[in-house]
Amino acid sequence: MTAGSIGSRFITAVSLLAVIGAVAGLYTVVLKGKRPPVHVAQRAVSSVAETAYLSGADVASAARLEQAFQRMGYRLDAVSEGLADVPPLFLAQVPGDLDDLPDIDTKKTVFLRVMLPLVLAVDENIANDRARLLGLAARQASHLPVAADDQAWLEALARDYEVEDGNLKTLVARVDVVPPSLALAQSAEESGWGTSKLVRRSQNLFGHTVELAGDEPGMRNFGTLYEAVGAYVHNLNTHKAYDELRRARAAVRARGQVPDGQALVTALHGYSERGDAYVSAIRALMRRNDLVRFDHARLGRALPNRMASAS
């Protein structure tokens, strides 16, 4: 169970995030009534019904989804070795029969192939914000003028990331990506590799809670997996419980390095009531499944040509 909570209803079928355009306002997850940044270009959404890549039967069945991934040539070993990009295919929900797959390794690989594009897309949008933020921060540090629209953008970004005084150092520490290995490990741990009732019912991958009447905690509902991933990353980037994680990430950046999951996992004491035991579990899950190999995975800009002929 995490500190902070997020969510909104969207769709119940599968969606694809296509990279053919930019749509501001796509990012619809909410944290404590506030929206994460929507003032940068986002990947457009198109319905699976408008594509030839996956059928409704493919996405409703874990076994058929695994076969479809194989036809596409979507292989985790090729992705981890830098030989292939991750196709920009985004499922709105995990197949309800994922737990029926007889092979635990197949179950895991299906879940990871569902999750990886989502995590990379959320990180990509944050990386775009971060690049613009760093450029403007450099201008201010050099006492160069900042255009009015850029200043307005900075103020909106600070509100989105709950930096009330607009402090750029704090903002830079918050507007940053979460390593895919960490997101994959936590989603696997919190959702039982996508098989929990909570995920099937409400796409709640990370155990997000919401305050109900009388300050009673309840579990948050999400319309899509993309919303849940975006909410999780925004939660780590803003909630006071994860200040240690943000400091650790900033320290890695200060050394000129790119943070990976192993570098940040020790700062997750506040994520669960289990404390150090939870951190140990996430670290072990990450190591056992070699998830750090996905920290440099790339999200493709288009779907593979051979997918168009898939039946």
Short mmCIF file of N, CA, C and O in Angstrom, two decimals, residues 139-222:
data_model
loop_
_atom_site.label_atom_id
_atom_site.label_comp_id
_atom_site.label_asym_id
_atom_site.label_seq_id
_atom_site.Cartn_x
_atom_site.Cartn_y
_atom_site.Cartn_z
N ARG A 139 19.36 28.84 -18.53
CA ARG A 139 19.20 30.24 -18.94
C ARG A 139 19.12 31.16 -17.71
O ARG A 139 19.76 32.21 -17.68
N GLN A 140 18.36 30.75 -16.74
CA GLN A 140 18.23 31.57 -15.54
C GLN A 140 19.56 31.67 -14.81
O GLN A 140 19.93 32.73 -14.31
N ALA A 141 20.30 30.55 -14.74
CA ALA A 141 21.60 30.56 -14.06
C ALA A 141 22.60 31.48 -14.76
O ALA A 141 23.50 32.04 -14.13
N SER A 142 22.43 31.65 -16.07
CA SER A 142 23.31 32.51 -16.85
C SER A 142 22.77 33.94 -16.95
O SER A 142 23.31 34.75 -17.71
N HIS A 143 21.68 34.20 -16.21
CA HIS A 143 21.05 35.52 -16.20
C HIS A 143 20.57 35.95 -17.58
O HIS A 143 20.63 37.13 -17.94
N LEU A 144 20.11 34.96 -18.35
CA LEU A 144 19.54 35.23 -19.65
C LEU A 144 18.03 35.36 -19.52
O LEU A 144 17.42 34.75 -18.63
N PRO A 145 17.38 36.13 -20.38
CA PRO A 145 15.94 36.31 -20.26
C PRO A 145 15.19 35.01 -20.58
O PRO A 145 15.63 34.20 -21.40
N VAL A 146 14.07 34.83 -19.91
CA VAL A 146 13.19 33.68 -20.15
C VAL A 146 11.88 34.22 -20.71
O VAL A 146 11.28 35.13 -20.14
N ALA A 147 11.46 33.68 -21.85
CA ALA A 147 10.25 34.15 -22.51
C ALA A 147 9.04 33.96 -21.60
O ALA A 147 9.00 33.08 -20.74
N ALA A 148 8.02 34.77 -21.83
CA ALA A 148 6.82 34.75 -20.99
C ALA A 148 6.14 33.39 -21.02
O ALA A 148 5.68 32.89 -19.99
N ASP A 149 6.07 32.76 -22.21
CA ASP A 149 5.41 31.46 -22.28
C ASP A 149 6.22 30.39 -21.55
O ASP A 149 5.66 29.47 -20.94
N ASP A 150 7.55 30.51 -21.59
CA ASP A 150 8.38 29.57 -20.84
C ASP A 150 8.22 29.77 -19.35
O ASP A 150 8.21 28.80 -18.58
N GLN A 151 8.11 31.00 -18.92
CA GLN A 151 7.91 31.27 -17.50
C GLN A 151 6.57 30.71 -17.02
O GLN A 151 6.48 30.13 -15.94
N ALA A 152 5.56 30.88 -17.85
CA ALA A 152 4.24 30.32 -17.50
C ALA A 152 4.31 28.80 -17.43
O ALA A 152 3.67 28.18 -16.56
N TRP A 153 5.05 28.21 -18.34
CA TRP A 153 5.23 26.75 -18.34
C TRP A 153 5.91 26.30 -17.06
O TRP A 153 5.52 25.30 -16.44
N LEU A 154 6.95 27.01 -16.65
CA LEU A 154 7.66 26.68 -15.41
C LEU A 154 6.73 26.75 -14.20
O LEU A 154 6.76 25.87 -13.32
N GLU A 155 5.91 27.77 -14.17
CA GLU A 155 4.99 27.92 -13.04
C GLU A 155 3.96 26.79 -13.01
O GLU A 155 3.63 26.27 -11.93
N ALA A 156 3.47 26.41 -14.18
CA ALA A 156 2.53 25.29 -14.24
C ALA A 156 3.19 23.98 -13.84
O ALA A 156 2.60 23.15 -13.14
N LEU A 157 4.44 23.79 -14.28
CA LEU A 157 5.17 22.58 -13.93
C LEU A 157 5.38 22.50 -12.41
O LEU A 157 5.22 21.44 -11.81
N ALA A 158 5.72 23.63 -11.80
CA ALA A 158 5.92 23.67 -10.36
C ALA A 158 4.63 23.32 -9.62
O ALA A 158 4.65 22.59 -8.61
N ARG A 159 3.50 23.80 -10.11
CA ARG A 159 2.22 23.45 -9.48
C ARG A 159 1.94 21.96 -9.62
O ARG A 159 1.51 21.30 -8.67
N ASP A 160 2.18 21.42 -10.81
CA ASP A 160 1.93 20.00 -11.05
C ASP A 160 2.77 19.12 -10.14
O ASP A 160 2.31 18.07 -9.69
N TYR A 161 4.01 19.55 -9.88
CA TYR A 161 4.92 18.76 -9.05
C TYR A 161 4.95 19.23 -7.61
O TYR A 161 5.83 18.86 -6.85
N GLU A 162 3.99 20.07 -7.25
CA GLU A 162 3.77 20.49 -5.87
C GLU A 162 4.99 21.16 -5.26
O GLU A 162 5.34 20.93 -4.09
N VAL A 163 5.66 21.98 -6.05
CA VAL A 163 6.78 22.79 -5.57
C VAL A 163 6.24 24.20 -5.37
O VAL A 163 6.25 25.02 -6.30
N GLU A 164 5.74 24.47 -4.19
CA GLU A 164 4.97 25.69 -3.96
C GLU A 164 5.79 26.96 -4.10
O GLU A 164 5.27 28.00 -4.51
N ASP A 165 7.07 26.90 -3.75
CA ASP A 165 7.89 28.11 -3.85
C ASP A 165 8.57 28.26 -5.21
O ASP A 165 9.31 29.21 -5.44
N GLY A 166 8.32 27.31 -6.12
CA GLY A 166 8.91 27.39 -7.46
C GLY A 166 10.40 27.17 -7.49
O GLY A 166 11.06 27.49 -8.50
N ASN A 167 10.98 26.63 -6.43
CA ASN A 167 12.43 26.42 -6.35
C ASN A 167 12.89 25.48 -7.47
O ASN A 167 12.43 24.33 -7.55
N LEU A 168 13.77 25.95 -8.33
CA LEU A 168 14.17 25.16 -9.49
C LEU A 168 14.97 23.92 -9.11
O LEU A 168 14.86 22.87 -9.75
N LYS A 169 15.78 24.02 -8.05
CA LYS A 169 16.55 22.85 -7.63
C LYS A 169 15.62 21.73 -7.19
O LYS A 169 15.81 20.55 -7.56
N THR A 170 14.59 22.08 -6.43
CA THR A 170 13.61 21.08 -6.00
C THR A 170 12.85 20.53 -7.19
O THR A 170 12.60 19.32 -7.29
N LEU A 171 12.50 21.41 -8.12
CA LEU A 171 11.74 20.99 -9.28
C LEU A 171 12.55 20.03 -10.15
O LEU A 171 12.02 19.01 -10.62
N VAL A 172 13.82 20.33 -10.36
CA VAL A 172 14.68 19.45 -11.16
C VAL A 172 14.79 18.07 -10.51
O VAL A 172 14.82 17.05 -11.20
N ALA A 173 14.82 18.03 -9.18
CA ALA A 173 14.91 16.75 -8.48
C ALA A 173 13.64 15.93 -8.63
O ALA A 173 13.67 14.70 -8.56
N ARG A 174 12.51 16.61 -8.83
CA ARG A 174 11.23 15.91 -8.93
C ARG A 174 10.88 15.51 -10.37
O ARG A 174 10.27 14.46 -10.58
N VAL A 175 11.21 16.34 -11.32
CA VAL A 175 10.86 16.06 -12.71
C VAL A 175 11.94 15.15 -13.30
O VAL A 175 12.89 15.59 -13.93
N ASP A 176 11.79 13.87 -13.05
CA ASP A 176 12.80 12.90 -13.51
C ASP A 176 12.13 11.54 -13.65
O ASP A 176 11.08 11.28 -13.07
N VAL A 177 12.77 10.68 -14.40
CA VAL A 177 12.19 9.37 -14.71
C VAL A 177 12.41 8.40 -13.56
O VAL A 177 13.28 8.58 -12.71
N VAL A 178 11.62 7.35 -13.56
CA VAL A 178 11.79 6.22 -12.66
C VAL A 178 12.35 5.07 -13.49
O VAL A 178 11.81 4.74 -14.55
N PRO A 179 13.47 4.47 -13.08
CA PRO A 179 14.05 3.38 -13.87
C PRO A 179 13.03 2.28 -14.14
O PRO A 179 12.30 1.87 -13.22
N PRO A 180 12.95 1.79 -15.38
CA PRO A 180 11.99 0.73 -15.69
C PRO A 180 12.10 -0.48 -14.78
O PRO A 180 11.08 -1.07 -14.40
N SER A 181 13.33 -0.86 -14.40
CA SER A 181 13.48 -2.04 -13.55
C SER A 181 12.75 -1.88 -12.23
O SER A 181 12.17 -2.85 -11.71
N LEU A 182 12.76 -0.67 -11.68
CA LEU A 182 12.07 -0.43 -10.41
C LEU A 182 10.56 -0.52 -10.59
O LEU A 182 9.86 -1.15 -9.79
N ALA A 183 10.05 0.13 -11.64
CA ALA A 183 8.60 0.10 -11.91
C ALA A 183 8.13 -1.32 -12.21
O ALA A 183 7.07 -1.75 -11.74
N LEU A 184 8.91 -2.07 -12.98
CA LEU A 184 8.54 -3.44 -13.30
C LEU A 184 8.53 -4.32 -12.05
O LEU A 184 7.61 -5.11 -11.84
N ALA A 185 9.55 -4.16 -11.21
CA ALA A 185 9.63 -4.98 -10.00
C ALA A 185 8.49 -4.66 -9.05
O ALA A 185 7.86 -5.57 -8.48
N GLN A 186 8.18 -3.39 -8.86
CA GLN A 186 7.12 -3.03 -7.93
C GLN A 186 5.74 -3.44 -8.46
O GLN A 186 4.89 -3.89 -7.68
N SER A 187 5.53 -3.28 -9.74
CA SER A 187 4.24 -3.69 -10.28
C SER A 187 4.07 -5.20 -10.18
O SER A 187 2.98 -5.71 -9.89
N ALA A 188 5.15 -5.96 -10.41
CA ALA A 188 5.09 -7.42 -10.28
C ALA A 188 4.80 -7.82 -8.84
O ALA A 188 3.97 -8.71 -8.57
N GLU A 189 5.48 -7.17 -7.89
CA GLU A 189 5.29 -7.50 -6.48
C GLU A 189 3.90 -7.13 -6.00
O GLU A 189 3.23 -7.91 -5.31
N GLU A 190 3.45 -5.93 -6.35
CA GLU A 190 2.17 -5.44 -5.85
C GLU A 190 0.97 -6.13 -6.51
O GLU A 190 -0.11 -6.20 -5.90
N SER A 191 1.14 -6.61 -7.73
CA SER A 191 0.00 -7.18 -8.46
C SER A 191 0.07 -8.69 -8.64
O SER A 191 -0.78 -9.26 -9.32
N GLY A 192 1.09 -9.32 -8.06
CA GLY A 192 1.24 -10.76 -8.30
C GLY A 192 1.47 -11.06 -9.77
O GLY A 192 0.84 -11.96 -10.33
N TRP A 193 2.36 -10.28 -10.39
CA TRP A 193 2.62 -10.42 -11.82
C TRP A 193 1.35 -10.27 -12.65
O TRP A 193 1.10 -10.98 -13.61
N GLY A 194 0.53 -9.30 -12.23
CA GLY A 194 -0.66 -8.96 -13.01
C GLY A 194 -1.86 -9.86 -12.79
O GLY A 194 -2.84 -9.77 -13.53
N THR A 195 -1.83 -10.70 -11.77
CA THR A 195 -2.90 -11.68 -11.59
C THR A 195 -3.83 -11.35 -10.43
O THR A 195 -4.81 -12.08 -10.21
N SER A 196 -3.59 -10.29 -9.68
CA SER A 196 -4.41 -10.01 -8.51
C SER A 196 -5.81 -9.55 -8.92
O SER A 196 -6.02 -9.01 -10.00
N LYS A 197 -6.77 -9.75 -8.02
CA LYS A 197 -8.13 -9.30 -8.27
C LYS A 197 -8.19 -7.79 -8.42
O LYS A 197 -8.99 -7.26 -9.19
N LEU A 198 -7.33 -7.09 -7.69
CA LEU A 198 -7.32 -5.63 -7.75
C LEU A 198 -6.96 -5.14 -9.15
O LEU A 198 -7.55 -4.18 -9.66
N VAL A 199 -6.00 -5.80 -9.78
CA VAL A 199 -5.62 -5.42 -11.15
C VAL A 199 -6.74 -5.76 -12.12
O VAL A 199 -7.09 -4.95 -13.00
N ARG A 200 -7.34 -6.92 -11.98
CA ARG A 200 -8.41 -7.31 -12.90
C ARG A 200 -9.63 -6.40 -12.75
O ARG A 200 -10.31 -6.11 -13.73
N ARG A 201 -9.87 -5.95 -11.53
CA ARG A 201 -11.05 -5.13 -11.28
C ARG A 201 -10.83 -3.66 -11.61
O ARG A 201 -11.71 -2.99 -12.15
N SER A 202 -9.64 -3.12 -11.29
CA SER A 202 -9.47 -1.67 -11.38
C SER A 202 -8.12 -1.22 -11.93
O SER A 202 -7.77 -0.04 -11.82
N GLN A 203 -7.35 -2.11 -12.54
CA GLN A 203 -6.06 -1.77 -13.14
C GLN A 203 -5.09 -1.16 -12.12
O GLN A 203 -4.17 -0.43 -12.48
N ASN A 204 -5.31 -1.42 -10.84
CA ASN A 204 -4.47 -0.87 -9.79
C ASN A 204 -3.24 -1.76 -9.63
O ASN A 204 -3.25 -2.75 -8.91
N LEU A 205 -2.16 -1.36 -10.28
CA LEU A 205 -0.95 -2.16 -10.35
C LEU A 205 -0.05 -2.01 -9.13
O LEU A 205 0.77 -2.89 -8.84
N PHE A 206 -0.14 -0.88 -8.44
CA PHE A 206 0.86 -0.53 -7.44
C PHE A 206 0.29 -0.36 -6.03
O PHE A 206 0.92 0.22 -5.17
N GLY A 207 -0.92 -0.87 -5.79
CA GLY A 207 -1.49 -0.78 -4.46
C GLY A 207 -1.87 0.62 -4.02
O GLY A 207 -1.86 0.91 -2.82
N HIS A 208 -2.21 1.49 -4.99
CA HIS A 208 -2.57 2.86 -4.63
C HIS A 208 -3.87 2.90 -3.83
O HIS A 208 -4.82 2.18 -4.12
N THR A 209 -3.87 3.79 -2.84
CA THR A 209 -5.04 3.94 -1.99
C THR A 209 -5.69 5.31 -2.20
O THR A 209 -5.10 6.20 -2.80
N VAL A 210 -6.90 5.44 -1.69
CA VAL A 210 -7.63 6.70 -1.74
C VAL A 210 -8.37 6.85 -0.42
O VAL A 210 -8.81 5.85 0.17
N GLU A 211 -8.48 8.08 0.07
CA GLU A 211 -9.21 8.31 1.31
C GLU A 211 -10.71 8.30 1.06
O GLU A 211 -11.21 8.96 0.15
N LEU A 212 -11.42 7.52 1.85
CA LEU A 212 -12.87 7.46 1.76
C LEU A 212 -13.48 8.26 2.91
O LEU A 212 -12.77 8.97 3.62
N ALA A 213 -14.76 8.18 3.08
CA ALA A 213 -15.43 8.91 4.16
C ALA A 213 -14.85 8.50 5.50
O ALA A 213 -14.57 7.32 5.76
N GLY A 214 -14.64 9.51 6.36
CA GLY A 214 -14.07 9.24 7.68
C GLY A 214 -12.61 8.88 7.64
O GLY A 214 -12.09 8.23 8.56
N ASP A 215 -11.90 9.31 6.57
CA ASP A 215 -10.46 9.06 6.41
C ASP A 215 -10.12 7.58 6.33
O ASP A 215 -8.98 7.18 6.58
N GLU A 216 -11.11 6.77 5.99
CA GLU A 216 -10.85 5.35 5.80
C GLU A 216 -10.13 5.14 4.46
O GLU A 216 -10.54 5.71 3.45
N PRO A 217 -9.08 4.33 4.43
CA PRO A 217 -8.39 4.10 3.16
C PRO A 217 -9.14 3.09 2.29
O PRO A 217 -9.71 2.12 2.80
N GLY A 218 -9.18 3.34 1.00
CA GLY A 218 -9.75 2.41 0.05
C GLY A 218 -8.80 2.24 -1.11
O GLY A 218 -7.82 2.99 -1.24
N MET A 219 -9.06 1.28 -1.97
CA MET A 219 -8.18 1.05 -3.11
C MET A 219 -8.67 1.86 -4.30
O MET A 219 -9.86 1.95 -4.56
N ARG A 220 -7.72 2.44 -5.02
CA ARG A 220 -8.03 3.35 -6.10
C ARG A 220 -8.40 2.60 -7.38
O ARG A 220 -7.85 1.53 -7.67
N ASN A 221 -9.34 3.15 -8.12
CA ASN A 221 -9.72 2.60 -9.42
C ASN A 221 -9.04 3.38 -10.53
O ASN A 221 -8.99 4.61 -10.50
N PHE A 222 -8.55 2.68 -11.53
CA PHE A 222 -7.96 3.30 -12.72
C PHE A 222 -8.70 2.79 -13.95
O PHE A 222 -9.12 1.64 -14.00
#
